[in-house]
CSV table of C-alpha atoms in Angstrom, one decimal:
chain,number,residue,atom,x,y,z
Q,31,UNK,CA,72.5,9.7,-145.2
Q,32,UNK,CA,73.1,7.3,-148.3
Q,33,UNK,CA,73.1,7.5,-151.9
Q,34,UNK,CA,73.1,11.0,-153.3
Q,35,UNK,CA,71.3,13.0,-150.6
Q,36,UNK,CA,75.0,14.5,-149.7
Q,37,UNK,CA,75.5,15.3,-152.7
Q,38,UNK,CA,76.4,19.0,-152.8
Q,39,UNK,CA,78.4,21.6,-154.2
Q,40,UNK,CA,79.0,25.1,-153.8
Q,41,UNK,CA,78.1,27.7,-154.1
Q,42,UNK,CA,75.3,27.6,-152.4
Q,43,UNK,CA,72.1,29.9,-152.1
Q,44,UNK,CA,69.5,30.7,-149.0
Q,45,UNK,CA,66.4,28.6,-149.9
Q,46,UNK,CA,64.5,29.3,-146.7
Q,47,UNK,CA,65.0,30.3,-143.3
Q,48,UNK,CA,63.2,29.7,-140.6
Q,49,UNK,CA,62.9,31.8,-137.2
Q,50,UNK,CA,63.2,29.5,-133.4
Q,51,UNK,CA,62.8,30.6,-130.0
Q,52,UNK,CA,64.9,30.8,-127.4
Q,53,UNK,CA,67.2,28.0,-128.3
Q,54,UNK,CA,68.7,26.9,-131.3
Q,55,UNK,CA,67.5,23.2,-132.1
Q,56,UNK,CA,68.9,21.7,-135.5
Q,57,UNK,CA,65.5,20.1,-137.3
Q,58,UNK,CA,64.4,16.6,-137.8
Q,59,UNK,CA,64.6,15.8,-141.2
Q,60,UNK,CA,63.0,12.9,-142.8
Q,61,UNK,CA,60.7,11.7,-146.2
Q,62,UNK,CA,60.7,15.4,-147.8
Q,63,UNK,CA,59.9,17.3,-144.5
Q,64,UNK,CA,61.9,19.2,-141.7
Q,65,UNK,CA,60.7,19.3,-137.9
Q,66,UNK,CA,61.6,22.0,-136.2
Q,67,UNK,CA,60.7,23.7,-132.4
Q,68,UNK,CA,59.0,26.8,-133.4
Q,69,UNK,CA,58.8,30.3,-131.3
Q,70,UNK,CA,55.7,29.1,-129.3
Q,71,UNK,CA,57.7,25.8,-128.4
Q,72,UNK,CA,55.5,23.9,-131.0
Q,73,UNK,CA,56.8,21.2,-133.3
Q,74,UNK,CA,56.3,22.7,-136.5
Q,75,UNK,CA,56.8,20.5,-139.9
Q,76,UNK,CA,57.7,22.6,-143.2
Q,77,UNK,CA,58.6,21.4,-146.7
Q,78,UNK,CA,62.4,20.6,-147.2
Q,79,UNK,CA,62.0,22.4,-150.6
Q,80,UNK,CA,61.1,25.6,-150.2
Q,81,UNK,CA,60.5,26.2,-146.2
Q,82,UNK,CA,56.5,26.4,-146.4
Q,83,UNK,CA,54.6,25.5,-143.0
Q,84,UNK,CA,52.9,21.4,-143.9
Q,85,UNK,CA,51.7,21.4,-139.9
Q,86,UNK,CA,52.4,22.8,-136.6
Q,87,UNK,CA,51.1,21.2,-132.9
Q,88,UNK,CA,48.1,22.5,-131.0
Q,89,UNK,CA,49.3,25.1,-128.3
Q,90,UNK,CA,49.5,24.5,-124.6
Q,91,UNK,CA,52.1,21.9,-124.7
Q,92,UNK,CA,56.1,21.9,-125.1
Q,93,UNK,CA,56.6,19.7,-128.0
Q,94,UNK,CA,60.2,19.4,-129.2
Q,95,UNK,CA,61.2,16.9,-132.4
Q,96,UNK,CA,63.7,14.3,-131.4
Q,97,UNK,CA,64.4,11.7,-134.0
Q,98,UNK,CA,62.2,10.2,-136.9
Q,99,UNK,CA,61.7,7.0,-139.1
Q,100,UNK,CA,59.1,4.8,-141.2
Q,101,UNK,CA,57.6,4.0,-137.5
Q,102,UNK,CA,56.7,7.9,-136.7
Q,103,UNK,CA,57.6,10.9,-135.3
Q,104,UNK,CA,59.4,10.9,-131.9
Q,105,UNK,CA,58.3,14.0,-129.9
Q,106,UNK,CA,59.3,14.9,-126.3
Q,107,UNK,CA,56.0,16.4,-124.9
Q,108,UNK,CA,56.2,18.4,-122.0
Q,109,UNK,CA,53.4,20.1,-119.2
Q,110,UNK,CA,53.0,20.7,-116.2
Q,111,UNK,CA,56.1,20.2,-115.0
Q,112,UNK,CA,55.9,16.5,-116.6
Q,113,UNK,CA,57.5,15.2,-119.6
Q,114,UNK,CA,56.8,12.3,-121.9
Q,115,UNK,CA,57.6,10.7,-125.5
Q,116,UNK,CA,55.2,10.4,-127.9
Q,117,UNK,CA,54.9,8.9,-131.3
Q,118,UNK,CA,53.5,11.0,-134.1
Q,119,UNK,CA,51.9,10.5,-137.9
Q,120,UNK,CA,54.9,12.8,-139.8
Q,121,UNK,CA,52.3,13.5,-142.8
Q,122,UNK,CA,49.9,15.4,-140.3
Q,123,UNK,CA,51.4,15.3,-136.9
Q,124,UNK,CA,48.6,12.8,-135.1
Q,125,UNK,CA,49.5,10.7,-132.1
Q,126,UNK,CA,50.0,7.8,-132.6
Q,127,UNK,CA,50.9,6.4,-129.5
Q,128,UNK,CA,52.7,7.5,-126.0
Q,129,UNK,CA,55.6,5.9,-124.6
Q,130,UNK,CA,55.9,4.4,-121.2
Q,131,UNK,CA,59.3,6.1,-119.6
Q,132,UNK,CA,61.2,8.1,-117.3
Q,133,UNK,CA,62.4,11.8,-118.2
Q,134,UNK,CA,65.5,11.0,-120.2
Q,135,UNK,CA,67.6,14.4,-121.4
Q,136,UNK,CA,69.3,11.9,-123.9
Q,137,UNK,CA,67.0,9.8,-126.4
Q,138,UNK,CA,67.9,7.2,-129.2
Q,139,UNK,CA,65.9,5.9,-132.4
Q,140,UNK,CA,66.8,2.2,-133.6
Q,141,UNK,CA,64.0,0.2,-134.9
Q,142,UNK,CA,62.6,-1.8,-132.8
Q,143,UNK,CA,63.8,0.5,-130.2
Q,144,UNK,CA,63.3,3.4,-128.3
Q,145,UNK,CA,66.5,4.1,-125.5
Q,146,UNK,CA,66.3,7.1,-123.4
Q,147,UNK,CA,68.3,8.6,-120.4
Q,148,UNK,CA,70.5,10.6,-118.5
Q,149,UNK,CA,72.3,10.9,-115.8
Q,150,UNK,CA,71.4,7.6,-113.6
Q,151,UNK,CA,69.1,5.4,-115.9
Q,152,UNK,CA,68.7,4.0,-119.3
Q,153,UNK,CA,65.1,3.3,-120.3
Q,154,UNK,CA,64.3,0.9,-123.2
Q,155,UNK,CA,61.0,1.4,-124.7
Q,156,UNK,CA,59.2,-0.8,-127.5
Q,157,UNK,CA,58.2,1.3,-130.7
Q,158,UNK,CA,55.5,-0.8,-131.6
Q,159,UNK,CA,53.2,-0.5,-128.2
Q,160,UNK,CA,55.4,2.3,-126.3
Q,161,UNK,CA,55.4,-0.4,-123.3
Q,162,UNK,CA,58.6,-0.2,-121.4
Q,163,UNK,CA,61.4,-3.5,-121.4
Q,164,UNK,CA,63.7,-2.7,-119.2
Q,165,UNK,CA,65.3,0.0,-116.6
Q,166,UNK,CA,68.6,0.1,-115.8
Q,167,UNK,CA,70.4,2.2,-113.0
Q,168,UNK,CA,73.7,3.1,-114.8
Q,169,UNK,CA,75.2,5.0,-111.8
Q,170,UNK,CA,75.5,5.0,-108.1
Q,171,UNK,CA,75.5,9.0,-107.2
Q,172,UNK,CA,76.9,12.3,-109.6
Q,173,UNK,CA,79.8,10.8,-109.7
Q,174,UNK,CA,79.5,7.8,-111.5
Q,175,UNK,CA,76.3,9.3,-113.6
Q,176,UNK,CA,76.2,8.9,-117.0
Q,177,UNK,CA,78.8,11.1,-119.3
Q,178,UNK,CA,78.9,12.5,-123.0
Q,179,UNK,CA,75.8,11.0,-125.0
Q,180,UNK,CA,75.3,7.4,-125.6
Q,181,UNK,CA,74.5,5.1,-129.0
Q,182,UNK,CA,72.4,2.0,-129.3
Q,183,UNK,CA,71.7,-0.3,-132.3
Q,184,UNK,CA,69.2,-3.1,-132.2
Q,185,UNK,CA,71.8,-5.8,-130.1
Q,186,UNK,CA,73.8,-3.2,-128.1
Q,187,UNK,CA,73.9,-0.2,-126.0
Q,188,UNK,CA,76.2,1.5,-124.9
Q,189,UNK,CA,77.0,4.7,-122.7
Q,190,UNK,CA,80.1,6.2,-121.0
Q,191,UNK,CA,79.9,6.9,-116.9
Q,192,UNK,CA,82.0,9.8,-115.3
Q,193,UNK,CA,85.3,8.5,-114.3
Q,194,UNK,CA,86.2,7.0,-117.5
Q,195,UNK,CA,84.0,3.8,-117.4
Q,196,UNK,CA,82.5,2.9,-121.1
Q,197,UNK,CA,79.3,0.2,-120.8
Q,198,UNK,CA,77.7,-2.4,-123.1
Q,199,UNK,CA,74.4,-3.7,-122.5
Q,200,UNK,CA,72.2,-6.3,-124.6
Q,201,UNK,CA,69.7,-4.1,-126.2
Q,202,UNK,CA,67.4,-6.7,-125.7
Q,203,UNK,CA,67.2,-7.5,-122.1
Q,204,UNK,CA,69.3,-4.4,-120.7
Q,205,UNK,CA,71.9,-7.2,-119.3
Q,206,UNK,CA,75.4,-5.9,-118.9
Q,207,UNK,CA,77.9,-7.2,-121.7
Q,208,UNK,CA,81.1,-5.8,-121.0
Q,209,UNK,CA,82.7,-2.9,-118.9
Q,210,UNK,CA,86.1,-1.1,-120.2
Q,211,UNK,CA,87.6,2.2,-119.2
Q,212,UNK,CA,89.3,4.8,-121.4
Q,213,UNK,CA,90.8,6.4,-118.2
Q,214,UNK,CA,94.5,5.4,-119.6
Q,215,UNK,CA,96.1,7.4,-116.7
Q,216,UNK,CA,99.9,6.4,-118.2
Q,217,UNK,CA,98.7,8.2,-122.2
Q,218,UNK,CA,96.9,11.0,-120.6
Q,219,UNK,CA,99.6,12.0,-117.9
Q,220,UNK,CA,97.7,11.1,-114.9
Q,221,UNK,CA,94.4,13.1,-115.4
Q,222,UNK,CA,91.1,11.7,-115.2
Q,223,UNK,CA,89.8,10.8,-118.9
Q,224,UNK,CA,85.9,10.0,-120.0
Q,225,UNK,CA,83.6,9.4,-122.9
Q,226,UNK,CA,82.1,12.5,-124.5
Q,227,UNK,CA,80.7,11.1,-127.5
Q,228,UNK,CA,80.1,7.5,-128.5
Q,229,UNK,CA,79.7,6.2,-132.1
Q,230,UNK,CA,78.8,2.0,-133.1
Q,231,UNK,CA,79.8,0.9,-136.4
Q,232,UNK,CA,80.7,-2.2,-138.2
Q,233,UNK,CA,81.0,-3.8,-135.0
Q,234,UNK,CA,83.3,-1.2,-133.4
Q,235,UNK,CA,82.0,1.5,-130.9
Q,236,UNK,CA,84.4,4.2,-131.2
Q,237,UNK,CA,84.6,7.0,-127.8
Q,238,UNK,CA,85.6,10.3,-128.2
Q,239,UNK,CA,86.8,11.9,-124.9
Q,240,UNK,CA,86.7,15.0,-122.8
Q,241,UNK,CA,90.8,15.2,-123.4
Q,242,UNK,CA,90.5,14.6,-127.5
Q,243,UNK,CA,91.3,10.8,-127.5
Q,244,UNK,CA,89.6,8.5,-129.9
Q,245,UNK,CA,89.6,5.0,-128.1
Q,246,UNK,CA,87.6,2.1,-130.1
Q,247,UNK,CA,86.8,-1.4,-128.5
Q,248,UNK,CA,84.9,-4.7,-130.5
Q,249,UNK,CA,81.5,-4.7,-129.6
Q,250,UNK,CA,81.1,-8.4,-129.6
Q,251,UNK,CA,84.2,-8.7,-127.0
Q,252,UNK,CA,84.5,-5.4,-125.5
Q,253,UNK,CA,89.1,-5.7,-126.4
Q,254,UNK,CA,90.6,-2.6,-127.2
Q,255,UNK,CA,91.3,-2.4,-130.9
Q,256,UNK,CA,93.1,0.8,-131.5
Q,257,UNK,CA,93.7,4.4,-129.8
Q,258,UNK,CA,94.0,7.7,-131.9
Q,259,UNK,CA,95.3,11.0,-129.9
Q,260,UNK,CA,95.3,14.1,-131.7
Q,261,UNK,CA,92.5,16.9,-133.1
Q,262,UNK,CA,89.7,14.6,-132.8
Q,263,UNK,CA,86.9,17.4,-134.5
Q,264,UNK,CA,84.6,17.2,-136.2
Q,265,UNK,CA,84.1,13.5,-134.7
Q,266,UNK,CA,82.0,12.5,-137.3
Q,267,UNK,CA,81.3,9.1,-139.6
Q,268,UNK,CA,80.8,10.1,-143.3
Q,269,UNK,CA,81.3,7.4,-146.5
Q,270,UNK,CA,82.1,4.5,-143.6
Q,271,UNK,CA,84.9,6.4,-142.1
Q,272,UNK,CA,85.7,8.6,-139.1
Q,273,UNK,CA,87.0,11.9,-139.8
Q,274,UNK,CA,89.3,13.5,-137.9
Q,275,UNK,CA,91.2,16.8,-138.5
Q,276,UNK,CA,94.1,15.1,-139.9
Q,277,UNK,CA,92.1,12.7,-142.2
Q,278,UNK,CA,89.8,9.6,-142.0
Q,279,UNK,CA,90.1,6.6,-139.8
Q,280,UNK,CA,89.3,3.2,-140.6
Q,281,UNK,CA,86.9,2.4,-137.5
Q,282,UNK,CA,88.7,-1.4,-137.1
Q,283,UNK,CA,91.9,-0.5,-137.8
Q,284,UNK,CA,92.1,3.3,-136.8
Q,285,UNK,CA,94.7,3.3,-139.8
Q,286,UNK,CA,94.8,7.4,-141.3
Q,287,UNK,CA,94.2,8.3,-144.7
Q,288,UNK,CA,96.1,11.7,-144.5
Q,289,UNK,CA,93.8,15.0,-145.6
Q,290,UNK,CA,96.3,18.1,-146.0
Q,291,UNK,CA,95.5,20.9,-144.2
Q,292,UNK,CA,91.8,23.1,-144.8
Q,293,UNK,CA,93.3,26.4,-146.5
Q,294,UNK,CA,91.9,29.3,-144.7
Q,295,UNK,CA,90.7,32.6,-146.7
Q,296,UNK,CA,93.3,35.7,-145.5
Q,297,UNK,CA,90.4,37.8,-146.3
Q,298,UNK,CA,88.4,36.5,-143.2
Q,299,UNK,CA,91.8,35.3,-141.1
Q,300,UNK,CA,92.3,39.0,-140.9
Q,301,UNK,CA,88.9,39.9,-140.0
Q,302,UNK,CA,89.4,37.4,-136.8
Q,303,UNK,CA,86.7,34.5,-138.0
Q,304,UNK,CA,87.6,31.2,-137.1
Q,305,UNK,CA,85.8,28.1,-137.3
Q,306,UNK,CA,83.3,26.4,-134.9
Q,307,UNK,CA,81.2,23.7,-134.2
Q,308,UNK,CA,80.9,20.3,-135.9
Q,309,UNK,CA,81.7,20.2,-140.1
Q,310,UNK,CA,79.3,19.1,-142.6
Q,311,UNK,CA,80.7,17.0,-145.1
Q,312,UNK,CA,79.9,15.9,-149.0
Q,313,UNK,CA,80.7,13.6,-151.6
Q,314,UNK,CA,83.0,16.4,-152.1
Q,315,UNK,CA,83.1,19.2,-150.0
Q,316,UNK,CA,83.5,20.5,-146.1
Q,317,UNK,CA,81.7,22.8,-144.8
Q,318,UNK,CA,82.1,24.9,-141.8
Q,319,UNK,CA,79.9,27.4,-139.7
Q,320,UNK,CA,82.1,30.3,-138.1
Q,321,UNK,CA,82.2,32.5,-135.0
Q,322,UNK,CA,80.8,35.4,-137.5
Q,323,UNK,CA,78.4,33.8,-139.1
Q,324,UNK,CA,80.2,32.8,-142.1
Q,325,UNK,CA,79.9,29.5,-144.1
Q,326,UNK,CA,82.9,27.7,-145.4
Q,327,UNK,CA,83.4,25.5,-147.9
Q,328,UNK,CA,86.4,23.6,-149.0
Q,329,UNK,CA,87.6,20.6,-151.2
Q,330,UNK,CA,87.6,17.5,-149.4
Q,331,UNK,CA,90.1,15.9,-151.4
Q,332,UNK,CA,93.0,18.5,-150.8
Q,333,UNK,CA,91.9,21.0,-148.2
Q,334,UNK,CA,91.9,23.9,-150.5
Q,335,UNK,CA,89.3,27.0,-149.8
Q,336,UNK,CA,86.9,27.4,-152.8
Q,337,UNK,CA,84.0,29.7,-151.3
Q,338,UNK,CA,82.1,31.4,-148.6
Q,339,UNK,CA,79.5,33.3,-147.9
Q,340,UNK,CA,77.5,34.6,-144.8
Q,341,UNK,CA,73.4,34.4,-145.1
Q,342,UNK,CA,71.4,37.9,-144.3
Q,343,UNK,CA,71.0,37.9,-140.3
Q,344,UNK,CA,73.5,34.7,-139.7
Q,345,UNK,CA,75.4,35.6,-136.1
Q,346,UNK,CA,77.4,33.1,-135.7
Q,347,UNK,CA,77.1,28.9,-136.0
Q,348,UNK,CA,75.5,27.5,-132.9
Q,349,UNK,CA,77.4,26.1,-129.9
Q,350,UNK,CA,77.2,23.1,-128.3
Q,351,UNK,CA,75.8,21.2,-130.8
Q,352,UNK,CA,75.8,20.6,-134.3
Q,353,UNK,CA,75.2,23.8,-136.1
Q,354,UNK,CA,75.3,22.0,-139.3
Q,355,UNK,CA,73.7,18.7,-141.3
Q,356,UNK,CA,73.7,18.0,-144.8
Q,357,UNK,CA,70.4,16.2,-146.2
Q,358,UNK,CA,68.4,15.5,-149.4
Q,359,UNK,CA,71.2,18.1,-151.3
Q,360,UNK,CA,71.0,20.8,-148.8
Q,361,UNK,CA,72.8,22.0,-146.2
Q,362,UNK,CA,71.2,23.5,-142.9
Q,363,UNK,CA,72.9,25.7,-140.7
Q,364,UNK,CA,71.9,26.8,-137.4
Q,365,UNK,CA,73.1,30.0,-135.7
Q,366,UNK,CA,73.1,31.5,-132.1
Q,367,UNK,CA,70.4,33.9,-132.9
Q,368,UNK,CA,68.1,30.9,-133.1
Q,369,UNK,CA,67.7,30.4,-137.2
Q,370,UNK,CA,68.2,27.8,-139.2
Q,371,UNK,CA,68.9,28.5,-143.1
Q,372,UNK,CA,68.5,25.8,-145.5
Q,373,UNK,CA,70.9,26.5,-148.5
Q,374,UNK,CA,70.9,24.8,-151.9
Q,375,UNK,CA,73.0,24.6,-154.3
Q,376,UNK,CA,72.9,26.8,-157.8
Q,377,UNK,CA,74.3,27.1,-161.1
Q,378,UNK,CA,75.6,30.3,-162.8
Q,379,UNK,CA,72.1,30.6,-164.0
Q,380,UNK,CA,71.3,30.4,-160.5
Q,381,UNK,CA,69.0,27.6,-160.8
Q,382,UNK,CA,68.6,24.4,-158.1
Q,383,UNK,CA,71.2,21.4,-159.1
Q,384,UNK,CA,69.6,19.2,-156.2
Q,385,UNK,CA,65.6,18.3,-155.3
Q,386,UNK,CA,64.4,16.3,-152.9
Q,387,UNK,CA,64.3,12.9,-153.4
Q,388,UNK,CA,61.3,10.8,-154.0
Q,389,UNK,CA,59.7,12.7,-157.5
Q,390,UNK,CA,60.2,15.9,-159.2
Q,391,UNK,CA,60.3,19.2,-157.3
Q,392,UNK,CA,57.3,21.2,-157.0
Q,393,UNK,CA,56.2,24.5,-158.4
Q,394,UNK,CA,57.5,26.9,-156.1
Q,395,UNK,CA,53.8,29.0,-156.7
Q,396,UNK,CA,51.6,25.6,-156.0
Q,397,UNK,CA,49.8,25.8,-153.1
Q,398,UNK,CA,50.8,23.7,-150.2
Q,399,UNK,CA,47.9,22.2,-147.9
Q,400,UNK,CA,48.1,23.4,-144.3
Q,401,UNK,CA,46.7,20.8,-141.8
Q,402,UNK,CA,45.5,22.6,-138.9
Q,403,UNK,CA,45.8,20.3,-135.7
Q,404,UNK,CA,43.5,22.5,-134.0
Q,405,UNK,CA,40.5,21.1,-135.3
Q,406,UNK,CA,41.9,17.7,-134.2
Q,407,UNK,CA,41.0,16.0,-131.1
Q,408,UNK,CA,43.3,17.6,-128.1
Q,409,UNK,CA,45.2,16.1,-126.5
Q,410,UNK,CA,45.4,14.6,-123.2
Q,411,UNK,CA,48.0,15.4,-120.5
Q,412,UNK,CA,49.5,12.4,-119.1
Q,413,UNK,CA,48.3,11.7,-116.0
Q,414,UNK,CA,51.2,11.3,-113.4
């Protein structure tokens, strides 16, 4: 997210909502449009602006959004026991190509690239022909199988192995670059440490562990450049920085700008709501799902609370994800009942202060055109 598309400022009002099935799946958002897995386990592409279905996949077929860019749509397909990437037209939802790999639970978008994996292999697929460059078997048995999730740009990958081993490849030829551990026996008091989330930039890849360590190595060398131990949430790079409870880190140096502490209302301190989940943040704001279904919002600058709210139906922000993204001036929010709410943000008039970018918004009573991918050719099950 660049430019002004995180621009946003409460308060904020419900623009749309829109209903999942059994699992809460944050949407795919890209050029205008949001792809989302609907109640029949169909991809399903509505209009950022106000929610309305653009296109939804042919029935018969699992087909779950999983990343998107000027190349296509990346959709995990799944029948018959059998699962399978495929590349899709966003504007109607056509394939356009299917990808040679194995079932990966973990899958990673960088141009020219496709990586996918999980547990003992990383896959690298080409996006232009979906042909398969190289396998590699990152683990020798569960316990050295892969751990946490794994990043990738177009030179490097890298992934984290139970037992506290972090791996570089060469994204082009799946060769091994360097092999560090973040299993620092004599700063975690003996236990066992290990990558639980892994994040490359400006030439750092920064590892998040299972016992809330921040440990950041070069990516050219694989050397150790700094280690930060403390509350390590919401893990997240915004404005070229890593934020951390306390503040933002400089990913080379891991020096802290200080934040003060996020002032919590009394009004839902005494109700029993506290946070959770991963933060959303703005040009100026942080936002925060709840165990009630609240949203939170705060001033990024100096902590204090400046509004909440909690949308019609909300039950509480999704687990084990990330219950909340900011995008194009909106903020979605997923919850456990299997929703997601896209809110916008208003003015005492109560009118939109953000559109989508690309052009002027659109009437909210013009039509929309509805492609129906039934009258398409069907689709062909892989054949295994």
């Amino acid at each position: 997210m660049t430019g002004d598309s995180r621009v946003l400022m409460p308060p904020l009002r419900v623009a749309w909502r829109f209903e999942q099935g059994f699992q809460p799946v944050m949407p795919v958002l890209h050029e205008g449009l949001a792809f989302l897995l609907g109640k029949t386990n169909r991809c399903v592409a509505v209009a950022e602006y106000d929610g309305n279905i653009v296109w939804q996949a042919p029935p018969g077929q699992r087909t779950t959004p999983l990343a998107a860019s000027d190349v296509g749509l990346l959709v995990a397909v799944s029948k018959g026991g059998s699962t399978w990437l495929e590349l899709w037209s966003p504007e109607d939802g056509s394939v356009r190509s299917q990808l040679d790999q194995a079932n990966g639970i973990r899958t990673v978008l960088v141009e020219p690239f496709v990586f996918t994996g999980g547990f003992d292999q990383l896959v690298a697929l080409r996006v232009a022909d979906g042909k398969r460059i190289w396998s590699v078997r990152v683990g020798q048995g569960p316990t050295t199988w892969m751990s946490g999730s794994f990043d990738a740009t177009a030179e490097y990958a890298c992934f984290g192995l139970r037992g506290g081993a972090v791996v570089c490849l060469d994204s082009t030829t799946g060769k091994e670059r360097w092999r560090r551990s973040v299993a620092d026996t004599g700063a975690t008091g003996g236990s066992v440490d290990e990558a639980r989330r892994l994040v490359i930039h400006a030439g750092t890849l920064i590892v998040a562990t299972q016992l809330d360590r921040l440990v950041a190595f070069s990516l050219a060398s694989g050397r150790r450049r700094w280690v930060y131990v403390g509350g390590i949430h919401p893990g997240q790079l915004v404005d070229g920085c890593y934020q951390v409870e306390a503040g933002e880190l400089d990913p080379k140096t891991g020096f802290l700008t200080p934040r003060p502490p996020l002032q919590w209302p009394e009004t839902l301190q005494e109700r029993g709501v506290f946070g959770q989940g991963d933060w959303a943040i703005s040009k100026t704001h942080i936002f925060s799902g709840t165990n009630d279904g609240y949203l939170i919002a705060w001033e990024r600058r100096t902590g204090d609370y400046v509004w909440h709210t909690k949308p019609k139906g909300a039950f509480s922000a999704a687990q084990g994800g990330t219950p909340l993204l900011i995008h194009n001036g909106r903020l979605y929010y997923g919850d456990n009942n299997c929703s997601v709410y896209c809110l916008e943000g208003v003015t005492p008039a109560g009118l939109a202060l953000t559109s989508v970018t690309g052009g002027p918004k659109p009437s909210r009573s013009q039509p929309r055109k509805m492609v129906d991918l039934k009258a398409k050719k069907p689709r062909e099950a892989r054949k295994r």
